[in-house]
Amino acid sequence: MRASVLTRTLRDKWRSFRWWCIGILAFVALYGAVFPSLHGNKSLDNLIKSYPEALKGFIGFGGNLDIGSGAGYLGTEVFSFWGPIVFLAAAIAVGADAIAGEEERGTLDLLLSLPVWRVRCLLEKLAALVCEVVALGIVLWVLLVIVSAAAGMGVSAANLAATTIALILLALMFGSLALAIGAATGRRALAIGLSATLAVAADVLNALAPLASWLNSAKFVSPFYYYSHDDPLQHGLDGSDLLVLLALVLVVACLAPIVFARRDLSTP
Amino acid sequence: MTAMIWAEGLTKFYGESRGVTELSFEVEAGEVFGFLGPNGAGKTTTIRLMLDLIRPSSGKLELFGLDVRKQSVAVRSRAGYLPGDLHLYERLTPREYLRYVAALRGLDGLGEGEALAERFELELERPIRALSKGNRQKVGLVQAFLHQPDLLLLDEPTSGLDPLVQKTFNELLREVVAEGRTVFLSSHILSEVQRLADRVAIIREGSLELVEAVDVLRARAFVRVEATFSTPPPQEAFANLPGVRELERRGPVVVLALEGAADPLIKTLARYEVLALDSHEADLEDFFLTLYREGSASAS
Ligand SMILES: Nc1ncnc2c1ncn2[C@@H]1O[C@H](COP(=O)(O)OP(=O)(O)O)[C@@H](O)[C@H]1O
Ligand SMILES: [Mg+2]
């Protein structure tokens, strides 16, 4: 098969992808090892229930704070804390590098002097981002299925899959946002900074929503709400939440080429 | 026959700052067209406009009779580009990189790249980050030529090439032109363009000064003589010497342009006390000085 922008980008990402996988493996193994000592621990439960509401918003996943149960444990530790950080960091890094990184390194000039349509180049970069995040998601899911069974967490593979899909979509939304900002401006640091800031703001908005009524209606703009509010670890796939997340990804992806198709490429 | 390059009123502003203004010129098939100008004149801007990497503020630009904006992919498939400031994928080897370029051009393997690499004695297996500047430049040249393009857009191609490679490069250009293909070559070195090009455009501060056959330009070539005197000679000392024009005077230093025989000038210089004498073939800056002189002479 002849190389394309997509396959070339995937090959370039292989090295960093392996490191992300090793990181995920290490964390999931650690969480699996700690779980048996927390299982059914009521005093920890009571401690968390005594936390202020604001803190609970950040810790809980879909309102589930029962850290002694498998679903509660994975929700609070993996899907409401460490998972989004790792997945969003990976997606934002890849997204920001896709166009803006190449442009800042000066390699985009020669790439787009070849008979490659600009928008097509961007879409292939986007496809590479999707491949990488989905691959990370599959790695996470497989490891969680294994650890859940081994440590007796009792969370089904289907529910883990549903939650992982939501996490993938959440990461893709901010990853394609970084790609879009980078493509529009050619500035990698700006793409990273702005999309990470927006991600944190969206998370905070969703976490603090129960505290004030005006926040409670504003939470609907936060992608994190659709990611977690229905607790897919306990309740499985919720089609409408996933559709909202997918729609957000598609909207950002469709916006990405608009400025890029028209602007001047810069040289370092 | 349609021109290979056709520009009319081509203008590019970067926000407020001037890129190029009102360029109009044509490049015919089968010629080496030299695009000569000092740093910041607008050479790179012009070439990047041709590849649709940047967009014009106004004016028209066609390559192969195709609009560079509307049919940019078709234009780029027939052109080869060597950037003035070359940035390559550092982690790849030249072979991996050239295979990528060839694939995006719809070619299997390296296209002509293998043969070209051999000609330039480019080692294909070492990572690009480990290559010297000269070897990187070879990678840049090979990727520009590997699909046998109808038109080569070379932005200051000889910077960083050692003399031996330069010779191979010159031969390659001659073959390309013998096959009826076209070369657009930018440079800031007058002698280089005189050596390589058939026609020359001179660009300065964003606008074209002149477009001439290189023979015409060569006929206007001269030697620059810079003489330092113990006391400044009289204003008219070199006024009526055959083939001699005074270009500049800075206190005891007089700069003269000499065309043809040196003898009358030497005899005149000998009448004064000369502390230092320096002469070399005129470069672009000297050439501009004479253009200025002619301009002000014809204006007065
Ligand atoms: N991205 C840019 N932003 C602003 N000004 C630019 C930019 N690129 C080039 N210029 C200006 O355009 C003019 C022409 O530059 P350039 O085409 O690079 O000249 P050359 O290649 O002949 O050295 C210069 O004055 C330069 O400062
Ligand atoms: Mg330049």
GROMACS .gro file of C-alpha atoms in nm, chain A residues 2-5 8 12 15 102 105-107 109-118 261-268, chain B residues 12 48 51-55 73 76-77 81 83 85-89 91-92 97 100-101 103-108 143:
model
   58
    2ARG     CA    1   0.119   0.349  -0.081
    3ALA     CA    2   0.179   0.582   0.209
    4SER     CA    3  -0.069   0.862   0.272
    5VAL     CA    4  -0.083   1.151   0.515
    8ARG     CA    5   0.251   0.847   0.770
   12ASP     CA    6   0.501   0.891   1.342
   15ARG     CA    7   0.650   0.580   1.942
  102GLU     CA    8   0.395   2.064   1.140
  105ARG     CA    9   0.843   2.289   1.245
  106GLY     CA   10   0.820   2.408   0.884
  107THR     CA   11   0.742   2.070   0.731
  109ASP     CA   12   0.524   2.395   0.358
  110LEU     CA   13   0.674   2.108   0.161
  111LEU     CA   14   0.384   1.874   0.241
  112LEU     CA   15   0.131   2.116   0.092
  113SER     CA   16   0.353   2.189  -0.207
  114LEU     CA   17   0.267   1.832  -0.311
  115PRO     CA   18  -0.059   1.765  -0.495
  116VAL     CA   19  -0.254   1.722  -0.172
  117TRP     CA   20  -0.570   1.921  -0.118
  118ARG     CA   21  -0.542   2.120   0.202
  261ALA     CA   22  -0.861   2.638   0.370
  262ARG     CA   23  -0.835   3.014   0.327
  263ARG     CA   24  -0.540   3.139   0.524
  264ASP     CA   25  -0.171   3.183   0.444
  265LEU     CA   26   0.061   2.914   0.572
  266SER     CA   27   0.337   3.056   0.786
  267THR     CA   28   0.701   2.957   0.788
  268PRO     CA   29   0.911   2.930   1.104
  280LYS     CA   30   0.077   4.031  -0.191
  316ARG     CA   31   0.491   3.046  -0.240
  319LEU     CA   32   0.212   2.689  -0.491
  320ASP     CA   33  -0.098   2.828  -0.321
  321LEU     CA   34   0.080   2.821   0.015
  322ILE     CA   35  -0.009   3.187   0.053
  323ARG     CA   36  -0.284   3.378  -0.123
  341VAL     CA   37  -0.372   2.053  -0.687
  344ARG     CA   38   0.123   2.133  -0.777
  345SER     CA   39   0.122   1.791  -0.940
  349TYR     CA   40   0.950   2.291  -0.535
  351PRO     CA   41   1.209   2.583  -0.052
  353ASP     CA   42   1.443   2.745   0.399
  354LEU     CA   43   1.432   2.367   0.399
  355HIS     CA   44   1.259   2.184   0.685
  356LEU     CA   45   1.244   1.806   0.663
  357TYR     CA   46   1.111   1.529   0.888
  359ARG     CA   47   1.328   1.131   1.228
  360LEU     CA   48   1.287   0.981   0.882
  365TYR     CA   49   1.093   1.068   0.325
  368TYR     CA   50   0.639   0.950   0.121
  369VAL     CA   51   0.677   1.236  -0.126
  371ALA     CA   52   0.350   0.824  -0.280
  372LEU     CA   53   0.169   1.157  -0.238
  373ARG     CA   54   0.261   1.229  -0.600
  374GLY     CA   55   0.106   0.898  -0.701
  375LEU     CA   56   0.437   0.723  -0.776
  376ASP     CA   57   0.560   0.385  -0.661
  411GLN     CA   58   1.230   1.548  -0.380
   0.00000   0.00000   0.00000
